[in-house]
Amino acid sequence: MNYQQTLDYMFSRLPMFQRIGAAAYKANLDNTLALCELTGHPYRKFRSIHVAGTNGKGSVSHMLASIMQENGLKTGLFTSPHLKDFRERIKVNGEMVTREFVTGFIEKYKRDFEKISPSFFEMTFAMAMCWFEEMQVDIAIIETGMGGRLDSTNVITPILSIITNVGYDHTQFLGKTLEEIAAEKAGIIKSEVPVVIGETLPGSADVFREIAFQKNAPIVFADKVVKVVRDGRHPVAGEMMVTAFHSLRKSIFKSPLTGNYQLKNIATVIAAADLLQTTYALFADLTVTAGVHNTIKNTGLAGRWQVLKEKPLTICDIGHNPDGISEIVHQLNSMDFNQLHFVLGVVNDKDIDKMLSLLPMNARYYFCKADIPRGLDANELHEKALGFELFGESYPSVRAAYHAAVSNATDNDLVFIGGSAFVVAEVI
């Protein structure tokens, strides 16, 4: 098979959660363990850092990868979902896995896949670990897909675990309460392996403390040891100046990630770097400022409060659960513009009513459906939105909605695209 035929095989034959949802979810590690046996446990050949959390784990993973690269380490990065190219999920020093390796890996193990019947994510994780082994990475930053305890990535034993936060997402799999969801996320905490928790939240903090105690794992809450503030005195498009107070010192640097929610993620990254410095000799001289500043350049991170156009100001963000939407709306409310044009599409297994209840009523909406089976029909979304006094029109595609919004907006308006990573993917 050539590369396109290989992708077609992967997308059509291997159940993909991002496309079809619950039918692709595996509530055990049986397939992953079988793939590990098949491929020779490649993840045992390099160091790793494991990152979980409801929101922010992608940004934290990319920032950490950039920091490792800036400090001279050959760095693997495994994340999901991809926005434009499947190979975005598997990178070494910012370079995507080669097409040849993707096709070769599928060709080599295709018969075994027919017996094991892995999901798309299980297969992709196995592929990533084999690529990192072949590339002889010094360290890999590995982001969970969902949850933690039963996530395919949870076969690794990292040198550091990170849980950014806990919120209400994937509740049909992870639990209905923050305590239940936290327990699933805490499944990545390993015996005697340090863990950084991004936010101290009622309902989850005690769960993390208890499980860390049981595992004899040193635990640090980032928001207790690091304070990060934004300097808005001299704004520059595409970057923000931040000051971090940590470990009895102050760091001042630029971030290309300008969403206000990134302040929490930066604090988590700094706490992780400080813990690595004091725990492992290899990281004694680890510095973070250049790594954070060069995150987009080094890793290609996209879709996080990303500015697509200046006039009209056009921004997209992949935030898609209540906490993520709340952060987005808070930042939108702090901005100056004449009219907000909101291109909105969602997937049908989210808490759509909760999401709609958070959205601003003074916007003009452009309802659409991403080109995936899980996408909620644009007309149905439009009908639901009317119940929350959100007004606008439905469009036959994301592209049509986006072009209508940009066409209708004046130079002093704001166009925002969001609600789903898949809507953002079609725009960028």
GROMACS .gro file of C-alpha atoms in nm:
model
  428
    1MET     CA    1   0.000   0.000   0.000
    2ASN     CA    2   0.111   0.355  -0.064
    3TYR     CA    3   0.077   0.620   0.207
    4GLN     CA    4  -0.279   0.726   0.117
    5GLN     CA    5  -0.394   0.365   0.097
    6THR     CA    6  -0.235   0.305   0.436
    7LEU     CA    7  -0.423   0.598   0.587
    8ASP     CA    8  -0.746   0.474   0.431
    9TYR     CA    9  -0.686   0.134   0.590
   10MET     CA   10  -0.616   0.289   0.930
   11PHE     CA   11  -0.916   0.521   0.925
   12SER     CA   12  -1.162   0.264   0.790
   13ARG     CA   13  -1.052  -0.063   0.951
   14LEU     CA   14  -0.940   0.054   1.294
   15PRO     CA   15  -1.217   0.203   1.511
   16MET     CA   16  -1.128   0.567   1.574
   17PHE     CA   17  -1.276   0.735   1.880
   18GLN     CA   18  -1.242   1.083   1.733
   19ARG     CA   19  -1.467   0.985   1.446
   20ILE     CA   20  -1.718   0.737   1.588
   21GLY     CA   21  -1.698   0.782   1.965
   22ALA     CA   22  -1.795   0.517   2.219
   23ALA     CA   23  -1.778   0.219   1.981
   24ALA     CA   24  -1.401   0.269   1.954
   25TYR     CA   25  -1.338   0.288   2.330
   26LYS     CA   26  -1.164  -0.010   2.491
   27ALA     CA   27  -1.209  -0.034   2.868
   28ASN     CA   28  -0.896  -0.244   2.919
   29LEU     CA   29  -0.532  -0.264   2.814
   30ASP     CA   30  -0.552  -0.613   2.657
   31ASN     CA   31  -0.494  -0.498   2.299
   32THR     CA   32  -0.218  -0.258   2.399
   33LEU     CA   33  -0.038  -0.530   2.596
   34ALA     CA   34  -0.066  -0.762   2.295
   35LEU     CA   35   0.083  -0.492   2.072
   36CYS     CA   36   0.363  -0.435   2.324
   37GLU     CA   37   0.451  -0.804   2.311
   38LEU     CA   38   0.433  -0.796   1.933
   39THR     CA   39   0.667  -0.497   1.898
   40GLY     CA   40   0.911  -0.584   2.176
   41HIS     CA   41   0.817  -0.319   2.434
   42PRO     CA   42   1.001  -0.033   2.261
   43TYR     CA   43   0.899   0.224   2.527
   44ARG     CA   44   1.141   0.055   2.768
   45LYS     CA   45   1.435   0.179   2.561
   46PHE     CA   46   1.398   0.552   2.641
   47ARG     CA   47   1.292   0.787   2.921
   48SER     CA   48   0.943   0.932   2.913
   49ILE     CA   49   0.716   1.189   3.076
   50HIS     CA   50   0.346   1.104   3.096
   51VAL     CA   51   0.086   1.383   3.069
   52ALA     CA   52  -0.286   1.350   3.148
   53GLY     CA   53  -0.565   1.597   3.228
   54THR     CA   54  -0.903   1.721   3.111
   55ASN     CA   55  -0.768   2.043   2.957
   56GLY     CA   56  -0.421   2.169   2.877
   57LYS     CA   57  -0.239   1.839   2.838
   58GLY     CA   58  -0.162   1.907   2.472
   59SER     CA   59  -0.018   2.252   2.540
   60VAL     CA   60   0.182   2.123   2.838
   61SER     CA   61   0.316   1.833   2.632
   62HIS     CA   62   0.427   2.061   2.348
   63MET     CA   63   0.590   2.312   2.583
   64LEU     CA   64   0.778   2.035   2.762
   65ALA     CA   65   0.893   1.888   2.432
   66SER     CA   66   1.018   2.230   2.321
   67ILE     CA   67   1.205   2.274   2.650
   68MET     CA   68   1.375   1.937   2.610
   69GLN     CA   69   1.475   2.023   2.253
   70GLU     CA   70   1.617   2.359   2.362
   71ASN     CA   71   1.824   2.175   2.622
   72GLY     CA   72   1.982   1.951   2.359
   73LEU     CA   73   1.778   1.635   2.411
   74LYS     CA   74   1.645   1.435   2.119
   75THR     CA   75   1.276   1.449   2.202
   76GLY     CA   76   0.981   1.237   2.097
   77LEU     CA   77   0.629   1.381   2.121
   78PHE     CA   78   0.312   1.173   2.108
   79THR     CA   79  -0.016   1.369   2.110
   80SER     CA   80  -0.372   1.356   1.977
   81PRO     CA   81  -0.583   1.435   1.790
   82HIS     CA   82  -0.418   1.555   1.471
   83LEU     CA   83  -0.561   1.860   1.297
   84LYS     CA   84  -0.440   1.828   0.938
   85ASP     CA   85  -0.200   1.533   0.899
   86PHE     CA   86  -0.208   1.202   1.088
   87ARG     CA   87   0.169   1.228   1.135
   88GLU     CA   88   0.129   1.530   1.366
   89ARG     CA   89   0.064   1.275   1.640
   90ILE     CA   90   0.419   1.137   1.625
   91LYS     CA   91   0.713   1.379   1.616
   92VAL     CA   92   1.084   1.379   1.699
   93ASN     CA   93   1.237   1.721   1.754
   94GLY     CA   94   0.933   1.872   1.585
   95GLU     CA   95   0.961   1.660   1.271
   96MET     CA   96   0.670   1.431   1.189
   97VAL     CA   97   0.722   1.057   1.149
   98THR     CA   98   0.804   0.971   0.788
   99ARG     CA   99   0.540   0.842   0.552
  100GLU     CA  100   0.767   0.547   0.477
  101PHE     CA  101   0.771   0.441   0.841
  102VAL     CA  102   0.392   0.467   0.866
  103THR     CA  103   0.337   0.248   0.560
  104GLY     CA  104   0.614   0.008   0.662
  105PHE     CA  105   0.477  -0.033   1.013
  106ILE     CA  106   0.126  -0.114   0.890
  107GLU     CA  107   0.260  -0.349   0.625
  108LYS     CA  108   0.478  -0.531   0.880
  109TYR     CA  109   0.204  -0.586   1.137
  110LYS     CA  110  -0.113  -0.587   0.929
  111ARG     CA  111  -0.177  -0.960   0.970
  112ASP     CA  112  -0.126  -0.932   1.344
  113PHE     CA  113  -0.369  -0.640   1.357
  114GLU     CA  114  -0.633  -0.862   1.199
  115LYS     CA  115  -0.594  -1.102   1.495
  116ILE     CA  116  -0.561  -0.842   1.773
  117SER     CA  117  -0.822  -0.597   1.634
  118PRO     CA  118  -0.668  -0.285   1.790
  119SER     CA  119  -0.834   0.054   1.789
  120PHE     CA  120  -0.685   0.337   1.587
  121PHE     CA  121  -0.535   0.490   1.903
  122GLU     CA  122  -0.387   0.162   2.027
  123MET     CA  123  -0.219   0.105   1.691
  124THR     CA  124  -0.096   0.466   1.672
  125PHE     CA  125   0.058   0.445   2.019
  126ALA     CA  126   0.242   0.127   1.925
  127MET     CA  127   0.363   0.293   1.605
  128ALA     CA  128   0.488   0.597   1.796
  129MET     CA  129   0.684   0.390   2.045
  130CYS     CA  130   0.853   0.196   1.765
  131TRP     CA  131   0.944   0.521   1.586
  132PHE     CA  132   1.091   0.672   1.902
  133GLU     CA  133   1.297   0.357   1.956
  134GLU     CA  134   1.422   0.363   1.597
  135MET     CA  135   1.511   0.732   1.625
  136GLN     CA  136   1.688   0.665   1.957
  137VAL     CA  137   1.523   0.953   2.139
  138ASP     CA  138   1.663   1.068   2.473
  139ILE     CA  139   1.318   1.133   2.611
  140ALA     CA  140   0.956   1.117   2.495
  141ILE     CA  141   0.663   1.330   2.607
  142ILE     CA  142   0.358   1.105   2.595
  143GLU     CA  143   0.006   1.248   2.618
  144THR     CA  144  -0.282   1.025   2.721
  145GLY     CA  145  -0.575   0.989   2.486
  146MET     CA  146  -0.851   0.978   2.749
  147GLY     CA  147  -0.846   0.933   3.123
  148GLY     CA  148  -0.536   0.754   3.244
  149ARG     CA  149  -0.587   0.425   3.426
  150LEU     CA  150  -0.712   0.238   3.118
  151ASP     CA  151  -0.548   0.457   2.854
  152SER     CA  152  -0.326   0.274   2.607
  153THR     CA  153  -0.031   0.492   2.705
  154ASN     CA  154  -0.047   0.368   3.065
  155VAL     CA  155   0.188   0.076   2.999
  156ILE     CA  156   0.487   0.311   3.032
  157THR     CA  157   0.682   0.382   3.350
  158PRO     CA  158   0.782   0.746   3.317
  159ILE     CA  159   1.035   0.951   3.511
  160LEU     CA  160   0.761   1.207   3.579
  161SER     CA  161   0.381   1.205   3.567
  162ILE     CA  162   0.176   1.520   3.510
  163ILE     CA  163  -0.199   1.569   3.555
  164THR     CA  164  -0.295   1.917   3.441
  165ASN     CA  165  -0.645   1.932   3.589
  166VAL     CA  166  -0.978   1.756   3.621
  167GLY     CA  167  -1.305   1.866   3.462
  168TYR     CA  168  -1.625   1.722   3.322
  169ASP     CA  169  -1.544   1.552   2.993
  170HIS     CA  170  -1.596   1.195   2.868
  171THR     CA  171  -1.811   1.140   3.177
  172GLN     CA  172  -1.975   0.833   3.019
  173PHE     CA  173  -1.637   0.659   3.049
  174LEU     CA  174  -1.452   0.832   3.333
  175GLY     CA  175  -1.726   0.897   3.590
  176LYS     CA  176  -1.992   1.149   3.679
  177THR     CA  177  -1.812   1.322   3.967
  178LEU     CA  178  -1.478   1.501   3.988
  179GLU     CA  179  -1.365   1.240   4.242
  180GLU     CA  180  -1.438   0.956   4.000
  181ILE     CA  181  -1.271   1.134   3.707
  182ALA     CA  182  -0.969   1.221   3.923
  183ALA     CA  183  -0.930   0.857   4.022
  184GLU     CA  184  -0.916   0.761   3.654
  185LYS     CA  185  -0.659   1.034   3.577
  186ALA     CA  186  -0.458   0.932   3.885
  187GLY     CA  187  -0.419   0.589   3.730
  188ILE     CA  188  -0.102   0.719   3.561
  189ILE     CA  189   0.068   0.774   3.901
  190LYS     CA  190   0.340   0.511   3.933
  191SER     CA  191   0.524   0.377   4.235
  192GLU     CA  192   0.791   0.623   4.355
  193VAL     CA  193   0.761   0.832   4.036
  194PRO     CA  194   0.714   1.206   4.108
  195VAL     CA  195   0.384   1.360   3.997
  196VAL     CA  196   0.289   1.721   3.926
  197ILE     CA  197  -0.076   1.825   3.954
  198GLY     CA  198  -0.157   2.146   3.767
  199GLU     CA  199  -0.450   2.275   3.973
  200THR     CA  200  -0.560   2.223   4.333
  201LEU     CA  201  -0.933   2.166   4.294
  202PRO     CA  202  -1.194   2.063   4.551
  203GLY     CA  203  -1.301   1.708   4.480
  204SER     CA  204  -0.980   1.601   4.309
  205ALA     CA  205  -0.687   1.719   4.522
  206ASP     CA  206  -0.752   1.470   4.804
  207VAL     CA  207  -0.785   1.186   4.552
  208PHE     CA  208  -0.445   1.270   4.405
  209ARG     CA  209  -0.284   1.302   4.749
  210GLU     CA  210  -0.422   0.966   4.862
  211ILE     CA  211  -0.314   0.774   4.553
  212ALA     CA  212   0.030   0.940   4.553
  213PHE     CA  213   0.066   0.840   4.921
  214GLN     CA  214  -0.030   0.481   4.840
  215LYS     CA  215   0.229   0.473   4.559
  216ASN     CA  216   0.495   0.654   4.763
  217ALA     CA  217   0.509   0.905   4.477
  218PRO     CA  218   0.632   1.259   4.560
  219ILE     CA  219   0.352   1.501   4.468
  220VAL     CA  220   0.361   1.871   4.384
  221PHE     CA  221   0.064   2.099   4.311
  222ALA     CA  222   0.186   2.353   4.055
  223ASP     CA  223  -0.046   2.632   4.163
  224LYS     CA  224   0.095   2.605   4.516
  225VAL     CA  225   0.460   2.650   4.414
  226VAL     CA  226   0.446   2.863   4.097
  227LYS     CA  227   0.263   3.188   4.024
  228VAL     CA  228   0.247   3.308   3.664
  229VAL     CA  229   0.110   3.651   3.568
  230ARG     CA  230   0.057   3.815   3.233
  231ASP     CA  231   0.212   4.155   3.157
  232GLY     CA  232  -0.035   4.347   2.942
  233ARG     CA  233   0.145   4.680   2.940
  234HIS     CA  234   0.316   4.633   2.602
  235PRO     CA  235   0.100   4.391   2.401
  236VAL     CA  236   0.251   4.241   2.087
  237ALA     CA  237   0.042   4.042   1.840
  238GLY     CA  238   0.109   3.671   1.863
  239GLU     CA  239   0.287   3.667   2.197
  240MET     CA  240   0.243   3.751   2.563
  241MET     CA  241   0.496   3.854   2.822
  242VAL     CA  242   0.473   3.653   3.142
  243THR     CA  243   0.644   3.662   3.478
  244ALA     CA  244   0.678   3.344   3.681
  245PHE     CA  245   0.758   3.334   4.051
  246HIS     CA  246   0.895   2.996   4.153
  247SER     CA  247   1.161   2.830   4.369
  248LEU     CA  248   1.261   3.161   4.530
  249ARG     CA  249   1.330   3.319   4.190
  250LYS     CA  250   1.160   3.513   3.914
  251SER     CA  251   1.156   3.428   3.543
  252ILE     CA  252   1.041   3.672   3.273
  253PHE     CA  253   0.982   3.542   2.922
  254LYS     CA  254   0.763   3.548   2.613
  255SER     CA  255   0.501   3.291   2.520
  256PRO     CA  256   0.360   3.246   2.168
  257LEU     CA  257   0.056   3.081   2.327
  258THR     CA  258  -0.161   3.379   2.416
  259GLY     CA  259  -0.476   3.226   2.559
  260ASN     CA  260  -0.519   3.336   2.919
  261TYR     CA  261  -0.567   2.971   3.016
  262GLN     CA  262  -0.204   2.912   2.916
  263LEU     CA  263  -0.093   3.081   3.239
  264LYS     CA  264  -0.205   2.767   3.425
  265ASN     CA  265  -0.029   2.545   3.174
  266ILE     CA  266   0.293   2.745   3.197
  267ALA     CA  267   0.282   2.715   3.576
  268THR     CA  268   0.244   2.338   3.539
  269VAL     CA  269   0.538   2.322   3.300
  270ILE     CA  270   0.761   2.529   3.530
  271ALA     CA  271   0.670   2.314   3.831
  272ALA     CA  272   0.754   2.004   3.627
  273ALA     CA  273   1.088   2.149   3.515
  274ASP     CA  274   1.178   2.252   3.873
  275LEU     CA  275   1.095   1.902   3.997
  276LEU     CA  276   1.305   1.742   3.723
  277GLN     CA  277   1.598   1.969   3.814
  278THR     CA  278   1.593   1.869   4.177
  279THR     CA  279   1.525   1.499   4.119
  280TYR     CA  280   1.745   1.390   3.829
  281ALA     CA  281   2.108   1.484   3.759
  282LEU     CA  282   2.040   1.479   3.384
  283PHE     CA  283   1.812   1.781   3.424
  284ALA     CA  284   2.016   1.977   3.678
  285ASP     CA  285   2.075   2.261   3.431
  286LEU     CA  286   1.732   2.250   3.265
  287THR     CA  287   1.608   2.592   3.153
  288VAL     CA  288   1.252   2.671   3.047
  289THR     CA  289   1.236   3.024   2.904
  290ALA     CA  290   1.364   2.955   2.552
  291GLY     CA  291   1.161   2.635   2.537
  292VAL     CA  292   0.833   2.807   2.615
  293HIS     CA  293   0.914   3.098   2.382
  294ASN     CA  294   0.988   2.864   2.090
  295THR     CA  295   0.707   2.614   2.147
  296ILE     CA  296   0.527   2.673   1.817
  297LYS     CA  297   0.851   2.693   1.618
  298ASN     CA  298   0.992   2.377   1.775
  299THR     CA  299   0.681   2.159   1.785
  300GLY     CA  300   0.426   2.299   1.539
  301LEU     CA  301   0.153   2.332   1.801
  302ALA     CA  302  -0.166   2.473   1.645
  303GLY     CA  303  -0.526   2.546   1.732
  304ARG     CA  304  -0.469   2.710   2.071
  305TRP     CA  305  -0.602   3.067   2.061
  306GLN     CA  306  -0.450   3.079   1.712
  307VAL     CA  307  -0.480   3.404   1.517
  308LEU     CA  308  -0.570   3.326   1.155
  309LYS     CA  309  -0.630   3.682   1.030
  310GLU     CA  310  -0.571   4.032   1.161
  311LYS     CA  311  -0.859   4.210   0.980
  312PRO     CA  312  -1.111   4.108   1.078
  313LEU     CA  313  -0.936   3.957   1.380
  314THR     CA  314  -1.000   3.585   1.338
  315ILE     CA  315  -0.915   3.339   1.614
  316CYS     CA  316  -0.966   2.965   1.655
  317ASP     CA  317  -0.935   2.741   1.959
  318ILE     CA  318  -0.996   2.370   2.008
  319GLY     CA  319  -1.147   2.406   2.358
  320HIS     CA  320  -1.453   2.182   2.356
  321ASN     CA  321  -1.573   2.094   2.707
  322PRO     CA  322  -1.741   2.318   2.967
  323ASP     CA  323  -1.415   2.423   3.134
  324GLY     CA  324  -1.246   2.491   2.802
  325ILE     CA  325  -1.542   2.689   2.667
  326SER     CA  326  -1.564   2.887   2.990
  327GLU     CA  327  -1.198   2.994   2.956
  328ILE     CA  328  -1.257   3.098   2.594
  329VAL     CA  329  -1.567   3.302   2.674
  330HIS     CA  330  -1.391   3.474   2.963
  331GLN     CA  331  -1.114   3.589   2.729
  332LEU     CA  332  -1.360   3.695   2.458
  333ASN     CA  333  -1.543   3.907   2.714
  334SER     CA  334  -1.221   4.091   2.794
  335MET     CA  335  -1.161   4.197   2.432
  336ASP     CA  336  -1.272   4.506   2.240
  337PHE     CA  337  -1.466   4.456   1.915
  338ASN     CA  338  -1.787   4.574   1.752
  339GLN     CA  339  -1.955   4.241   1.678
  340LEU     CA  340  -1.864   3.881   1.757
  341HIS     CA  341  -1.914   3.630   1.475
  342PHE     CA  342  -1.898   3.278   1.621
  343VAL     CA  343  -1.848   2.975   1.394
  344LEU     CA  344  -1.970   2.684   1.606
  345GLY     CA  345  -1.976   2.310   1.560
  346VAL     CA  346  -1.984   2.034   1.821
  347VAL     CA  347  -1.974   1.656   1.852
  348ASN     CA  348  -2.287   1.480   1.958
  349ASP     CA  349  -2.159   1.301   2.271
  350LYS     CA  350  -2.059   1.614   2.463
  351ASP     CA  351  -2.265   1.800   2.722
  352ILE     CA  352  -2.400   2.032   2.455
  353ASP     CA  353  -2.658   2.206   2.673
  354LYS     CA  354  -2.393   2.296   2.930
  355MET     CA  355  -2.167   2.427   2.654
  356LEU     CA  356  -2.444   2.636   2.497
  357SER     CA  357  -2.538   2.781   2.835
  358LEU     CA  358  -2.187   2.928   2.863
  359LEU     CA  359  -2.174   3.097   2.522
  360PRO     CA  360  -2.228   3.474   2.479
  361MET     CA  361  -2.576   3.581   2.370
  362ASN     CA  362  -2.450   3.898   2.197
  363ALA     CA  363  -2.281   3.704   1.915
  364ARG     CA  364  -2.398   3.616   1.565
  365TYR     CA  365  -2.367   3.239   1.523
  366TYR     CA  366  -2.274   3.033   1.220
  367PHE     CA  367  -2.374   2.675   1.300
  368CYS     CA  368  -2.199   2.393   1.116
  369LYS     CA  369  -2.103   2.025   1.136
  370ALA     CA  370  -1.749   1.894   1.109
  371ASP     CA  371  -1.706   1.622   0.848
  372ILE     CA  372  -1.701   1.332   1.095
  373PRO     CA  373  -1.977   1.087   1.199
  374ARG     CA  374  -1.977   1.219   1.558
  375GLY     CA  375  -2.054   1.573   1.445
  376LEU     CA  376  -2.392   1.710   1.549
  377ASP     CA  377  -2.611   1.814   1.256
  378ALA     CA  378  -2.592   2.191   1.203
  379ASN     CA  379  -2.970   2.235   1.195
  380GLU     CA  380  -3.009   2.037   1.517
  381LEU     CA  381  -2.738   2.249   1.681
  382HIS     CA  382  -2.917   2.560   1.558
  383GLU     CA  383  -3.243   2.442   1.717
  384LYS     CA  384  -3.074   2.364   2.048
  385ALA     CA  385  -2.899   2.703   2.047
  386LEU     CA  386  -3.229   2.889   2.007
  387GLY     CA  387  -3.330   2.756   2.348
  388PHE     CA  388  -3.034   2.947   2.494
  389GLU     CA  389  -3.109   3.266   2.297
  390LEU     CA  390  -2.813   3.213   2.066
  391PHE     CA  391  -2.912   3.334   1.721
  392GLY     CA  392  -2.770   3.282   1.376
  393GLU     CA  393  -2.789   3.056   1.070
  394SER     CA  394  -2.688   2.700   0.992
  395TYR     CA  395  -2.452   2.617   0.706
  396PRO     CA  396  -2.388   2.302   0.503
  397SER     CA  397  -2.017   2.284   0.593
  398VAL     CA  398  -1.752   2.431   0.820
  399ARG     CA  399  -1.597   2.601   0.518
  400ALA     CA  400  -1.925   2.768   0.423
  401ALA     CA  401  -1.983   2.888   0.780
  402TYR     CA  402  -1.631   3.024   0.808
  403HIS     CA  403  -1.645   3.212   0.478
  404ALA     CA  404  -1.986   3.359   0.567
  405ALA     CA  405  -1.854   3.483   0.901
  406VAL     CA  406  -1.546   3.643   0.752
  407SER     CA  407  -1.751   3.800   0.472
  408ASN     CA  408  -2.003   3.947   0.714
  409ALA     CA  409  -1.746   4.081   0.957
  410THR     CA  410  -1.607   4.434   0.938
  411ASP     CA  411  -1.245   4.519   1.022
  412ASN     CA  412  -1.343   4.604   1.380
  413ASP     CA  413  -1.535   4.280   1.438
  414LEU     CA  414  -1.406   3.950   1.580
  415VAL     CA  415  -1.449   3.610   1.417
  416PHE     CA  416  -1.408   3.310   1.646
  417ILE     CA  417  -1.408   2.944   1.536
  418GLY     CA  418  -1.454   2.670   1.794
  419GLY     CA  419  -1.665   2.417   1.978
  420SER     CA  420  -1.466   2.119   1.849
  421ALA     CA  421  -1.112   2.036   1.746
  422PHE     CA  422  -1.257   1.902   1.422
  423VAL     CA  423  -1.417   2.233   1.329
  424VAL     CA  424  -1.084   2.406   1.393
  425ALA     CA  425  -0.902   2.142   1.187
  426GLU     CA  426  -1.118   2.211   0.881
  427VAL     CA  427  -1.052   2.584   0.905
  428ILE     CA  428  -0.675   2.579   0.954
   0.00000   0.00000   0.00000
